[in-house]
Amino acid sequence: MAAAGLVFPFRDARWLPDPVLEPRPAVRTPQPVPLVIDNGSFQARAGWACPDPEVPGEPLLRFRSLAARSRGARGGAGAETQVGNDLGSPEPLRWLLRSPFDRNVPVQLELQELLFDHIFQRLGVSSQGCVDHPIVLTEAVCNPLYSRQMMSELLFECYQVPKVSYGVDSMYSFHHNRRQDWPCNSLIVSSGYQCTHVLPVLEGRLDAKNCKRINLGGCQAAVYLQRLLQLKYPGHFAAITLSRMEEILHEHSYIAEDYLEELQKWRSPEYYESNVHKMQLPFSSKLLGSTLTSEEKQERRQQQLRRLQELNARRREEKLQLDQERLDRLLYVQELLEDGQMDQFHKALVELNMDSAEELQSYIHKLSLAIEQTKQKILQAEVSIEVDVVDSKPETLDLDPLGSEQSLEDVESIHEFEPLFAEEQPEVEKPVTTVEPVFNLAEYHQLFLGTERIRVPEILFQPSLIGEEQAGIAETMQYVLDRYPKEQQALLVQNVFLTGGNTMYPGLKARIQKELLEMRPFQSSFQVHLASNPILDAWYGARDWALEYVNHEEGWITRKDYEEKGGEYLKEHCASNVCVPIRLPKQAPRTTEALAPTKVLAASVGNPCDLA
């Protein structure tokens, strides 16, 4: 953590577009190697699972799981869709950003297809019309069957992949960090961008029936911090953006081991001064109207005069053009009268809302005079505008009344009365001329982070702080443990494993240990472990699994399996979800006449394996 009590500038780092990588020959020979994709709701990570040392054993692509479709330009160019790091910065496009995820589950498959296109293109997948690499893809815990069905349909039908394997990201992270002395039973706490999960693992396999989810993560924390600071600093409402709030959460927030005790510490002025973090917002050091010289003020007046002249000239030209068009229309109607075309003349009068030819002649005369006057004004525009502006509203252009010509009389009158007060107040004049207002502009644009540093991450343990009627991490862990007998509880708490990007707060491990000490029986033992890299360990674990099982049938869903058993089908392995087949209700027997169309309908929408 950075030193306390200092001023920290916002980096406001821009995302650099991902380059198009040229794959090494080892990823295709002797056979295409698996492509590992950690499909996270905050960030997508992709890379190769290749045993060759020339191929990097780390994700080659890391980008935010976001897409924005910009509007087409006025010149005729079509709309452009940007994905991930190609956005540059999310703030100008915040209202256009879209994510395929809802609570860690991909529900917008057209956006998911954009993410896949971005991955395959930037990794240099060169196969024509298909992706001939096996895919290892992460999914949410207890992923809905419909979501997996749509994902399998996208991969097999759109990209023609040979085989796919689905696994839980936190389970991959657990197996990647598992050591020889670790037990095969564990209680995994996985906290990500949108959700937090508590997963019991028995004998190395996920116990899906007792998994629990908390709908809180880094997204809710960033929104909560934004609201707190916008209420605290309403003058900087627009500058307090979500991207800057995420930066504060990642670098300046921590979790208190004892929340109430930590709040008492912040009540001390000395503790506050030594631990407050000041975030410097960007600002301009030049104040308009206070540091302008007389020459700059005069130049500003001239610029305002020129802009006003140009504006009035444009308005007169537009008015002259409209009046001229209306006059031409009226003269055309008058020619109809002179030519004797009375029917068309009366119709034109009705359209013009006039009653007689005399009214038409009067309107033509007035409009001609107005056009001549407008032309004369255009010729004399520069002189008349300068006189009008300088004589009518000089005070709106003067930014410093004490230095203007109008205030000279007031100043002279004040000097006339100075001898009357010289004996009573002999020292008034000197301090008035020397005292100057002091205003620290840089400090005005600073955000002071005090209790917000611990208050925002505390929502993981107390969701009631933001009005959520949910249980925190400690209560959820206790609820999950209570569903097992005491012997299994003792086995689970021997390895409480923390993973996910939202578990990187300093002090989280100590807080979990304190909560377990309070909930566990007296003199009982437990162990808490933090992932070596909570963000990337899921990808590393998926790569380890792909390297080990690339030539095995375990865990891989082939295209034949997809066609026979449906898109929701899942082959289980050590890091996967539990396969829950769809159980259709049995239909009542029907007559032979109605049975034939029923079989036809089942053949069109049912499972292909049922027809065998």
Coordinates of C-alpha atoms in Angstrom, one line a residue:
M1 CA 0.0 0.0 0.0
A2 CA 1.3 3.5 -0.7
A3 CA 2.4 5.8 2.0
A4 CA -0.4 7.4 4.0
G5 CA -1.1 11.1 4.3
L6 CA 0.2 12.0 0.8
V7 CA -1.5 13.3 -2.3
F8 CA -2.1 10.7 -5.0
P9 CA -2.9 11.7 -8.5
F10 CA -5.4 9.7 -10.6
R11 CA -3.6 7.8 -13.4
D12 CA -6.6 7.8 -15.7
A13 CA -4.8 5.2 -17.8
R14 CA -6.1 4.6 -21.3
W15 CA -6.4 1.1 -22.7
L16 CA -4.1 0.3 -25.5
P17 CA -5.6 -1.7 -28.4
D18 CA -4.7 -5.4 -28.5
P19 CA -2.3 -6.2 -31.3
V20 CA -2.9 -9.0 -33.7
L21 CA -0.5 -11.7 -32.6
E22 CA 1.2 -14.2 -34.9
P23 CA 0.8 -17.7 -33.4
R24 CA 3.9 -19.9 -33.1
P25 CA 4.0 -23.0 -35.3
A26 CA 3.9 -25.1 -32.1
V27 CA 0.2 -24.3 -31.5
R28 CA -0.8 -26.1 -34.7
T29 CA 1.7 -29.0 -35.1
P30 CA 1.5 -31.9 -34.7
Q31 CA -2.1 -31.0 -33.8
P32 CA -4.0 -27.9 -32.8
V33 CA -3.5 -27.2 -29.1
P34 CA -6.3 -26.2 -26.7
L35 CA -7.3 -22.5 -26.4
V36 CA -8.0 -21.5 -22.8
I37 CA -10.5 -18.7 -22.2
D38 CA -11.3 -17.4 -18.7
N39 CA -14.7 -15.8 -19.5
G40 CA -15.0 -13.5 -16.6
S41 CA -17.6 -10.8 -16.1
F42 CA -15.0 -8.2 -15.4
Q43 CA -12.1 -9.3 -17.6
A44 CA -11.6 -11.9 -20.3
R45 CA -8.3 -13.7 -20.5
A46 CA -7.2 -16.0 -23.3
G47 CA -4.1 -17.9 -24.3
W48 CA -2.7 -21.2 -25.5
A49 CA -2.2 -24.4 -23.5
C50 CA 0.9 -25.6 -25.3
P51 CA 3.7 -27.6 -23.7
D52 CA 6.3 -26.0 -26.0
P53 CA 8.5 -23.5 -24.0
E54 CA 8.5 -21.1 -26.9
V55 CA 4.7 -20.5 -26.4
P56 CA 4.1 -18.2 -23.4
G57 CA 2.4 -20.0 -20.5
E58 CA 0.4 -16.9 -19.6
P59 CA -2.7 -15.3 -21.0
L60 CA -1.8 -13.4 -24.2
L61 CA -5.0 -11.3 -24.1
R62 CA -6.5 -9.5 -21.2
F63 CA -9.4 -7.1 -21.8
R64 CA -12.6 -5.8 -20.2
S65 CA -15.7 -7.8 -21.1
L66 CA -17.4 -4.8 -22.6
A67 CA -18.6 -3.8 -26.1
A68 CA -19.8 -0.5 -27.4
R69 CA -21.6 0.2 -30.7
S70 CA -21.0 3.8 -31.8
R71 CA -23.4 5.6 -34.0
G72 CA -22.6 6.1 -37.7
A73 CA -20.9 9.3 -38.7
R74 CA -22.8 12.0 -40.6
G75 CA -20.6 11.5 -43.6
G76 CA -22.3 8.1 -44.3
A77 CA -20.0 5.7 -42.4
G78 CA -21.8 2.9 -40.7
A79 CA -21.8 2.1 -37.0
E80 CA -18.6 0.7 -35.5
T81 CA -18.5 -1.9 -32.7
Q82 CA -15.5 -1.8 -30.4
V83 CA -14.6 -4.5 -27.9
G84 CA -12.4 -4.5 -24.8
N85 CA -9.2 -2.5 -25.0
D86 CA -10.2 -1.0 -28.3
L87 CA -12.5 1.3 -26.5
G88 CA -9.5 3.4 -25.2
S89 CA -11.4 4.7 -22.1
P90 CA -14.8 3.6 -20.9
E91 CA -16.0 7.0 -19.5
P92 CA -16.9 8.8 -22.8
L93 CA -18.8 5.7 -23.8
R94 CA -20.3 4.8 -20.4
W95 CA -23.9 5.1 -21.6
L96 CA -23.1 2.9 -24.7
L97 CA -21.3 0.1 -22.9
R98 CA -22.9 -3.3 -22.8
S99 CA -21.8 -6.5 -21.2
P100 CA -23.0 -10.0 -22.0
F101 CA -23.1 -11.0 -18.3
D102 CA -25.8 -10.8 -15.7
R103 CA -24.7 -12.1 -12.3
N104 CA -21.7 -13.9 -13.8
V105 CA -24.0 -15.7 -16.3
P106 CA -23.7 -14.8 -20.0
V107 CA -27.2 -13.9 -21.2
Q108 CA -26.5 -11.7 -24.3
L109 CA -25.0 -14.2 -26.7
E110 CA -24.7 -11.7 -29.6
L111 CA -22.3 -9.7 -27.3
Q112 CA -20.5 -12.9 -26.3
E113 CA -20.0 -13.6 -30.0
L114 CA -18.3 -10.2 -30.3
L115 CA -15.9 -11.2 -27.5
F116 CA -15.1 -14.5 -29.1
D117 CA -14.5 -12.8 -32.5
H118 CA -12.1 -10.4 -30.8
I119 CA -10.2 -13.3 -29.1
F120 CA -9.9 -15.4 -32.2
Q121 CA -8.9 -12.5 -34.4
R122 CA -6.2 -11.1 -32.1
L123 CA -4.7 -14.5 -31.3
G124 CA -4.3 -15.2 -35.0
V125 CA -6.5 -18.2 -35.4
S126 CA -5.8 -18.8 -39.1
S127 CA -8.2 -21.7 -39.9
Q128 CA -10.7 -20.7 -42.6
G129 CA -14.4 -20.7 -41.7
C130 CA -13.9 -22.5 -38.3
V131 CA -11.9 -22.7 -35.2
D132 CA -10.1 -26.0 -35.2
H133 CA -8.7 -25.7 -31.7
P134 CA -10.3 -27.4 -28.6
I135 CA -11.7 -24.8 -26.3
V136 CA -11.4 -24.8 -22.5
L137 CA -14.0 -22.3 -21.2
T138 CA -14.8 -21.2 -17.6
E139 CA -18.4 -20.8 -16.5
A140 CA -20.3 -19.7 -13.4
V141 CA -21.0 -22.0 -10.5
C142 CA -24.3 -23.9 -11.1
N143 CA -24.5 -22.3 -14.5
P144 CA -28.1 -22.5 -15.9
L145 CA -28.7 -25.2 -18.5
Y146 CA -30.1 -22.7 -20.9
S147 CA -26.9 -20.6 -20.8
R148 CA -24.7 -23.6 -21.4
Q149 CA -27.0 -24.7 -24.2
M150 CA -26.7 -21.3 -26.0
M151 CA -22.9 -21.2 -25.4
S152 CA -22.5 -24.7 -26.9
E153 CA -24.7 -23.8 -29.8
L154 CA -22.5 -20.7 -30.4
L155 CA -19.2 -22.7 -30.3
F156 CA -20.3 -25.7 -32.3
E157 CA -22.6 -24.1 -34.8
C158 CA -20.9 -20.8 -35.4
Y159 CA -17.3 -21.6 -34.9
Q160 CA -17.3 -25.3 -35.7
V161 CA -15.0 -26.2 -32.8
P162 CA -14.0 -29.8 -32.5
K163 CA -14.6 -30.1 -28.7
V164 CA -15.3 -28.0 -25.6
S165 CA -14.7 -28.3 -21.9
Y166 CA -16.5 -26.3 -19.3
G167 CA -15.1 -25.7 -15.8
V168 CA -15.7 -23.4 -12.8
D169 CA -13.1 -20.7 -12.5
S170 CA -12.7 -20.9 -8.7
M171 CA -12.3 -24.7 -8.9
Y172 CA -9.5 -24.2 -11.5
S173 CA -7.9 -21.7 -9.1
F174 CA -8.2 -24.1 -6.2
H175 CA -6.5 -27.0 -8.1
H176 CA -3.8 -24.7 -9.4
N177 CA -2.9 -23.6 -5.9
R178 CA -3.4 -27.0 -4.2
R179 CA -0.2 -28.3 -2.6
Q180 CA 0.7 -31.8 -1.6
D181 CA 0.0 -31.2 2.1
W182 CA -3.4 -29.6 1.4
P183 CA -6.5 -31.7 2.1
C184 CA -8.9 -32.5 -0.7
N185 CA -11.8 -31.0 1.2
S186 CA -12.1 -27.2 1.2
L187 CA -14.4 -24.3 1.6
I188 CA -13.8 -21.9 -1.3
V189 CA -14.7 -18.2 -1.0
S190 CA -14.7 -16.7 -4.5
S191 CA -15.5 -13.0 -4.8
G192 CA -15.6 -11.4 -8.3
Y193 CA -16.9 -8.4 -10.0
Q194 CA -20.6 -9.1 -9.7
C195 CA -21.0 -11.9 -7.3
T196 CA -19.5 -13.7 -4.3
H197 CA -19.7 -17.5 -4.0
V198 CA -19.1 -19.9 -1.1
L199 CA -18.4 -23.3 -2.5
P200 CA -17.9 -26.5 -0.4
V201 CA -15.5 -29.1 -1.9
L202 CA -15.7 -32.7 -0.7
E203 CA -13.1 -35.3 -1.8
G204 CA -11.9 -32.9 -4.5
R205 CA -15.3 -32.5 -6.1
L206 CA -17.8 -29.6 -5.9
D207 CA -20.8 -30.1 -3.7
A208 CA -23.2 -28.1 -5.9
K209 CA -26.3 -28.6 -3.7
N210 CA -24.8 -26.5 -0.8
C211 CA -23.2 -23.7 -2.9
K212 CA -24.4 -20.2 -2.0
R213 CA -24.2 -16.9 -3.8
I214 CA -24.1 -13.4 -2.6
N215 CA -25.1 -10.7 -5.2
L216 CA -22.3 -8.4 -4.1
G217 CA -18.9 -7.8 -5.7
G218 CA -16.6 -5.1 -7.1
C219 CA -19.3 -3.5 -9.2
Q220 CA -21.5 -2.7 -6.2
A221 CA -18.6 -1.5 -4.2
A222 CA -17.6 1.0 -7.0
V223 CA -21.1 2.3 -7.3
Y224 CA -21.4 2.7 -3.5
L225 CA -18.1 4.6 -3.4
Q226 CA -19.1 6.9 -6.2
R227 CA -22.3 7.8 -4.4
L228 CA -20.5 8.5 -1.2
L229 CA -18.0 10.8 -2.8
Q230 CA -20.5 12.6 -4.9
L231 CA -22.6 13.4 -1.8
K232 CA -19.4 14.5 0.0
Y233 CA -18.1 16.6 -2.9
P234 CA -21.1 17.8 -5.0
G235 CA -18.9 20.4 -6.7
H236 CA -16.9 17.6 -8.4
F237 CA -19.9 15.5 -9.4
A238 CA -18.9 14.9 -13.0
A239 CA -15.2 14.2 -12.1
I240 CA -16.1 11.3 -9.8
T241 CA -16.3 8.6 -12.4
L242 CA -16.6 4.8 -12.0
S243 CA -13.2 4.2 -13.5
R244 CA -11.6 6.4 -10.8
M245 CA -13.6 4.7 -8.1
E246 CA -12.3 1.3 -9.3
E247 CA -8.8 2.7 -9.1
I248 CA -9.4 3.8 -5.5
L249 CA -10.8 0.4 -4.6
H250 CA -7.8 -1.4 -6.1
E251 CA -5.1 0.7 -4.5
H252 CA -6.4 2.6 -1.5
S253 CA -9.0 0.5 0.2
Y254 CA -8.6 -2.2 2.8
I255 CA -10.7 -4.4 5.1
A256 CA -10.7 -3.7 8.8
E257 CA -10.2 -6.7 11.1
D258 CA -12.6 -5.1 13.5
Y259 CA -14.8 -2.6 11.8
L260 CA -16.2 -0.8 14.8
E261 CA -12.8 -0.6 16.5
E262 CA -11.3 0.8 13.3
L263 CA -14.0 3.5 13.1
Q264 CA -13.1 4.6 16.6
K265 CA -9.5 5.1 15.5
W266 CA -10.6 7.3 12.7
R267 CA -12.3 9.6 15.2
S268 CA -8.8 10.7 16.4
P269 CA -7.6 13.8 14.5
E270 CA -4.0 12.5 14.7
Y271 CA -4.9 9.1 13.2
Y272 CA -7.0 10.8 10.5
E273 CA -4.1 13.1 9.5
S274 CA -1.7 10.3 9.3
N275 CA -3.9 7.8 7.4
V276 CA -6.1 10.0 5.1
H277 CA -5.4 9.6 1.4
K278 CA -5.9 12.7 -0.8
M279 CA -6.8 12.0 -4.4
Q280 CA -5.9 14.9 -6.7
L281 CA -8.4 15.6 -9.5
P282 CA -7.1 17.3 -12.6
F283 CA -7.6 21.1 -12.7
S284 CA -6.5 24.2 -14.5
S285 CA -4.3 26.6 -12.5
K286 CA -5.7 29.7 -14.3
L287 CA -8.9 31.3 -12.9
L288 CA -11.0 33.3 -15.4
G289 CA -11.5 36.9 -14.2
S290 CA -9.1 36.9 -11.3
T291 CA -5.7 36.7 -13.0
L292 CA -6.4 38.4 -16.3
T293 CA -4.4 41.5 -17.2
S294 CA -5.9 44.6 -18.6
E295 CA -4.6 43.7 -22.1
E296 CA -6.2 40.3 -21.9
K297 CA -9.5 41.9 -20.7
Q298 CA -9.4 44.3 -23.7
E299 CA -8.7 41.4 -26.1
R300 CA -11.5 39.4 -24.6
R301 CA -13.9 42.3 -25.1
Q302 CA -12.8 42.6 -28.8
Q303 CA -13.4 38.8 -29.2
Q304 CA -16.9 39.1 -27.8
L305 CA -17.6 42.1 -30.1
R306 CA -16.5 40.1 -33.1
R307 CA -18.5 37.1 -32.2
L308 CA -21.6 39.3 -31.6
Q309 CA -21.1 40.9 -35.0
E310 CA -20.9 37.6 -36.8
L311 CA -24.0 36.3 -35.0
N312 CA -26.1 39.4 -35.9
A313 CA -24.8 39.3 -39.4
R314 CA -25.9 35.7 -39.8
R315 CA -29.3 36.4 -38.4
R316 CA -29.9 39.3 -40.7
E317 CA -28.8 37.3 -43.7
E318 CA -31.1 34.4 -42.7
K319 CA -34.0 36.8 -42.2
L320 CA -33.3 38.5 -45.5
Q321 CA -33.3 35.2 -47.3
L322 CA -36.6 34.1 -45.7
D323 CA -38.3 37.5 -46.5
Q324 CA -37.0 37.4 -50.1
E325 CA -38.5 33.9 -50.6
R326 CA -41.8 35.0 -49.2
L327 CA -41.8 38.1 -51.4
D328 CA -41.2 36.0 -54.5
R329 CA -44.2 33.8 -53.5
L330 CA -46.4 36.8 -53.1
L331 CA -45.2 38.3 -56.5
Y332 CA -46.0 35.0 -58.2
V333 CA -49.6 35.2 -56.8
Q334 CA -49.9 38.8 -58.0
E335 CA -48.8 37.7 -61.5
L336 CA -51.7 35.1 -61.5
L337 CA -54.1 38.0 -60.9
E338 CA -52.5 40.1 -63.7
D339 CA -52.7 37.1 -66.1
G340 CA -56.4 36.6 -65.3
Q341 CA -56.1 33.1 -63.7
M342 CA -58.7 33.8 -61.1
D343 CA -59.2 30.3 -59.9
Q344 CA -55.6 29.7 -59.1
F345 CA -55.4 33.2 -57.6
H346 CA -58.2 32.6 -55.2
K347 CA -56.7 29.2 -54.2
A348 CA -53.4 30.9 -53.5
L349 CA -55.1 33.6 -51.4
V350 CA -56.7 30.9 -49.3
E351 CA -53.4 29.2 -48.8
L352 CA -51.8 32.6 -47.7
N353 CA -54.8 33.2 -45.4
M354 CA -55.7 36.5 -47.1
D355 CA -59.1 37.9 -48.1
S356 CA -58.5 40.2 -51.0
A357 CA -56.1 41.6 -53.6
E358 CA -55.8 44.9 -51.6
E359 CA -54.5 42.9 -48.6
L360 CA -52.0 41.2 -50.9
Q361 CA -50.7 44.5 -52.3
S362 CA -50.3 45.9 -48.7
Y363 CA -48.4 42.9 -47.5
I364 CA -46.1 43.1 -50.6
H365 CA -45.4 46.8 -49.9
K366 CA -44.5 46.2 -46.3
L367 CA -42.4 43.2 -47.1
S368 CA -40.5 45.2 -49.7
L369 CA -39.8 47.9 -47.2
A370 CA -38.6 45.4 -44.6
I371 CA -36.2 43.8 -47.1
E372 CA -34.7 47.2 -48.0
Q373 CA -34.2 48.1 -44.4
T374 CA -32.5 44.8 -43.7
K375 CA -30.1 45.4 -46.6
Q376 CA -29.3 48.8 -45.2
K377 CA -28.6 47.3 -41.8
I378 CA -26.3 44.7 -43.3
L379 CA -24.3 47.4 -45.0
Q380 CA -23.9 49.4 -41.7
A381 CA -23.6 46.3 -39.5
E382 CA -20.1 46.7 -38.2
V383 CA -20.4 50.3 -37.0
S384 CA -23.9 49.9 -35.5
I385 CA -23.1 46.7 -33.6
E386 CA -20.0 48.3 -32.0
V387 CA -21.9 51.3 -30.9
D388 CA -24.9 49.3 -29.5
V389 CA -22.7 46.8 -27.6
V390 CA -20.3 49.4 -26.1
D391 CA -23.1 51.8 -25.0
S392 CA -25.8 49.4 -23.9
K393 CA -24.1 46.7 -21.8
P394 CA -20.5 47.5 -20.9
E395 CA -20.8 46.0 -17.4
T396 CA -21.3 42.5 -18.8
L397 CA -18.0 42.6 -20.6
D398 CA -16.0 44.1 -17.7
L399 CA -14.7 41.3 -15.5
D400 CA -13.0 43.6 -13.0
P401 CA -15.2 46.6 -11.9
L402 CA -12.5 48.1 -9.6
G403 CA -10.2 48.5 -12.6
S404 CA -12.7 49.9 -15.0
E405 CA -13.4 53.6 -16.0
Q406 CA -16.8 53.7 -14.4
S407 CA -15.3 53.1 -10.9
L408 CA -12.9 56.1 -11.1
E409 CA -15.4 58.5 -9.7
D410 CA -16.2 56.2 -6.7
V411 CA -12.5 55.9 -6.0
E412 CA -12.0 59.7 -6.1
S413 CA -14.9 60.3 -3.8
I414 CA -13.4 57.8 -1.3
H415 CA -10.1 59.7 -1.4
E416 CA -11.9 63.0 -0.6
F417 CA -13.2 61.6 2.7
E418 CA -10.0 60.0 3.8
P419 CA -8.7 63.1 5.8
L420 CA -11.9 63.0 7.9
F421 CA -11.0 59.5 9.2
A422 CA -7.2 59.9 9.3
E423 CA -7.1 60.7 13.1
E424 CA -9.5 58.0 14.2
Q425 CA -8.2 55.2 12.0
P426 CA -4.6 56.0 11.0
E427 CA -3.7 52.4 10.2
V428 CA -6.7 51.3 8.1
E429 CA -5.2 52.0 4.7
K430 CA -2.0 49.9 5.1
P431 CA -3.6 46.5 6.0
V432 CA -6.3 46.9 3.4
T433 CA -3.8 47.2 0.6
T434 CA -1.6 44.4 1.8
V435 CA -4.1 41.7 2.7
E436 CA -4.9 39.4 -0.2
P437 CA -7.3 36.5 -0.3
V438 CA -5.6 33.1 -0.1
F439 CA -7.2 30.2 -2.1
N440 CA -5.5 26.8 -2.6
L441 CA -6.9 25.7 -5.9
A442 CA -5.1 22.3 -5.8
E443 CA -6.6 21.5 -2.4
Y444 CA -10.1 22.4 -3.6
H445 CA -9.8 19.7 -6.3
Q446 CA -8.7 17.0 -3.8
L447 CA -10.8 14.1 -2.5
F448 CA -10.1 13.2 1.1
L449 CA -10.5 9.4 1.6
G450 CA -11.0 8.7 5.3
T451 CA -13.5 6.1 6.6
E452 CA -14.5 5.5 2.9
R453 CA -11.4 3.3 2.6
I454 CA -12.9 0.7 5.0
R455 CA -16.6 1.5 4.7
V456 CA -16.9 0.5 1.0
P457 CA -15.2 -3.0 1.2
E458 CA -17.2 -3.7 4.4
I459 CA -20.3 -4.3 2.3
L460 CA -18.9 -7.8 1.7
F461 CA -19.5 -8.6 5.4
Q462 CA -22.4 -6.1 6.0
P463 CA -24.6 -5.8 2.9
S464 CA -27.1 -3.8 4.9
L465 CA -24.8 -0.8 4.5
I466 CA -26.2 -0.4 1.0
G467 CA -29.7 -1.6 1.8
E468 CA -29.2 -5.1 0.6
E469 CA -31.2 -7.8 2.5
Q470 CA -28.6 -10.4 2.2
A471 CA -26.2 -12.3 4.4
G472 CA -22.5 -11.3 4.4
I473 CA -19.6 -13.6 3.8
A474 CA -19.2 -14.7 7.5
E475 CA -22.9 -15.5 7.8
T476 CA -23.0 -17.4 4.5
M477 CA -20.0 -19.4 5.5
Q478 CA -21.7 -20.3 8.8
Y479 CA -24.9 -21.2 7.0
V480 CA -23.0 -23.5 4.6
L481 CA -21.1 -25.2 7.4
D482 CA -24.3 -25.8 9.4
R483 CA -25.6 -28.0 6.5
Y484 CA -22.9 -30.6 7.3
P485 CA -22.2 -32.8 10.3
K486 CA -19.5 -31.7 12.7
E487 CA -16.9 -34.1 11.3
Q488 CA -17.3 -32.7 7.8
Q489 CA -17.3 -29.1 9.1
A490 CA -13.9 -29.7 10.8
L491 CA -12.6 -31.1 7.4
L492 CA -13.9 -28.1 5.4
V493 CA -12.4 -25.4 7.6
Q494 CA -9.0 -27.0 7.5
N495 CA -8.6 -25.4 4.0
V496 CA -10.6 -22.1 3.6
F497 CA -9.4 -20.9 0.2
L498 CA -9.9 -17.3 -1.0
T499 CA -9.8 -16.5 -4.7
G500 CA -11.2 -14.0 -7.1
G501 CA -10.2 -10.4 -7.9
N502 CA -12.3 -8.9 -5.1
T503 CA -10.3 -10.9 -2.5
M504 CA -7.2 -8.8 -3.0
Y505 CA -8.1 -6.2 -0.4
P506 CA -5.4 -5.9 2.3
G507 CA -6.7 -7.4 5.6
L508 CA -9.3 -9.8 4.0
K509 CA -7.4 -12.9 5.2
A510 CA -7.1 -11.6 8.7
R511 CA -10.8 -10.7 8.8
I512 CA -11.8 -14.2 7.6
Q513 CA -9.6 -15.7 10.3
K514 CA -11.3 -13.5 12.9
E515 CA -14.8 -14.5 11.8
L516 CA -13.9 -18.2 11.8
L517 CA -12.4 -17.8 15.3
E518 CA -15.7 -16.4 16.5
M519 CA -18.0 -19.0 14.8
R520 CA -15.9 -22.2 15.4
P521 CA -15.9 -24.1 18.7
F522 CA -13.4 -23.4 21.4
Q523 CA -9.9 -24.7 20.6
S524 CA -10.8 -25.9 17.2
S525 CA -8.3 -25.5 14.4
F526 CA -8.8 -24.0 10.9
Q527 CA -6.6 -22.8 8.0
V528 CA -7.1 -19.9 5.6
H529 CA -5.2 -19.7 2.4
L530 CA -5.1 -16.9 -0.2
A531 CA -4.5 -17.7 -3.9
S532 CA -1.1 -16.8 -5.1
N533 CA -2.6 -14.7 -7.9
P534 CA -6.4 -14.4 -7.3
I535 CA -6.9 -12.8 -10.7
L536 CA -5.1 -15.1 -13.1
D537 CA -5.0 -18.4 -11.1
A538 CA -8.3 -19.5 -12.8
W539 CA -6.7 -19.2 -16.2
Y540 CA -3.5 -21.0 -15.0
G541 CA -5.6 -23.8 -13.5
A542 CA -7.6 -24.2 -16.7
R543 CA -4.3 -24.4 -18.7
D544 CA -2.9 -27.0 -16.3
W545 CA -6.0 -29.1 -16.8
A546 CA -5.9 -28.7 -20.6
L547 CA -2.3 -29.8 -20.7
E548 CA -3.1 -32.9 -18.6
Y549 CA -6.3 -34.0 -20.3
V550 CA -5.9 -32.9 -23.9
N551 CA -5.6 -36.5 -25.1
H552 CA -8.2 -37.9 -22.8
E553 CA -12.0 -38.1 -23.2
E554 CA -12.8 -37.1 -19.7
G555 CA -14.3 -33.6 -19.5
W556 CA -14.4 -33.0 -23.3
I557 CA -17.7 -32.5 -25.1
T558 CA -17.3 -33.5 -28.7
R559 CA -19.4 -32.4 -31.6
K560 CA -21.0 -35.8 -31.7
D561 CA -22.0 -35.5 -28.0
Y562 CA -23.5 -32.1 -28.8
E563 CA -25.6 -33.4 -31.7
E564 CA -26.8 -36.5 -29.8
K565 CA -27.4 -35.2 -26.3
G566 CA -28.1 -31.5 -26.7
G567 CA -26.3 -28.2 -25.9
E568 CA -27.0 -28.4 -22.1
Y569 CA -25.0 -31.7 -21.9
L570 CA -21.9 -31.6 -19.6
K571 CA -19.1 -34.0 -19.1
E572 CA -17.9 -33.8 -15.5
H573 CA -14.3 -33.5 -14.4
C574 CA -12.4 -32.4 -11.2
A575 CA -13.1 -28.7 -11.8
S576 CA -16.5 -28.8 -13.5
N577 CA -20.1 -28.2 -12.4
V578 CA -22.4 -31.2 -11.7
C579 CA -24.3 -32.5 -14.7
V580 CA -28.0 -32.1 -14.1
P581 CA -30.0 -33.7 -17.0
I582 CA -33.3 -32.3 -18.0
R583 CA -36.2 -34.5 -16.8
L584 CA -39.2 -34.1 -19.0
P585 CA -42.6 -35.1 -17.5
K586 CA -44.1 -38.2 -18.8
Q587 CA -47.1 -37.7 -21.1
A588 CA -50.3 -39.7 -20.8
P589 CA -50.8 -42.4 -23.5
R590 CA -52.8 -41.4 -26.5
T591 CA -54.6 -43.1 -29.3
T592 CA -52.7 -44.4 -32.3
E593 CA -54.2 -41.6 -34.5
A594 CA -52.7 -38.9 -32.4
L595 CA -49.5 -40.7 -31.7
A596 CA -48.0 -40.1 -35.2
P597 CA -47.9 -36.3 -35.2
T598 CA -46.6 -36.4 -31.6
K599 CA -43.6 -38.4 -32.8
V600 CA -43.0 -36.0 -35.6
L601 CA -43.1 -33.1 -33.1
A602 CA -40.7 -34.8 -30.8
A603 CA -38.3 -35.4 -33.7
S604 CA -38.2 -31.7 -34.4
V605 CA -37.8 -30.3 -30.9
G606 CA -36.8 -33.2 -28.7
N607 CA -33.5 -34.7 -27.9
P608 CA -32.0 -36.7 -30.8
C609 CA -31.0 -39.6 -28.5
D610 CA -34.6 -40.2 -27.7
L611 CA -35.3 -41.2 -31.3
A612 CA -32.8 -44.0 -31.4

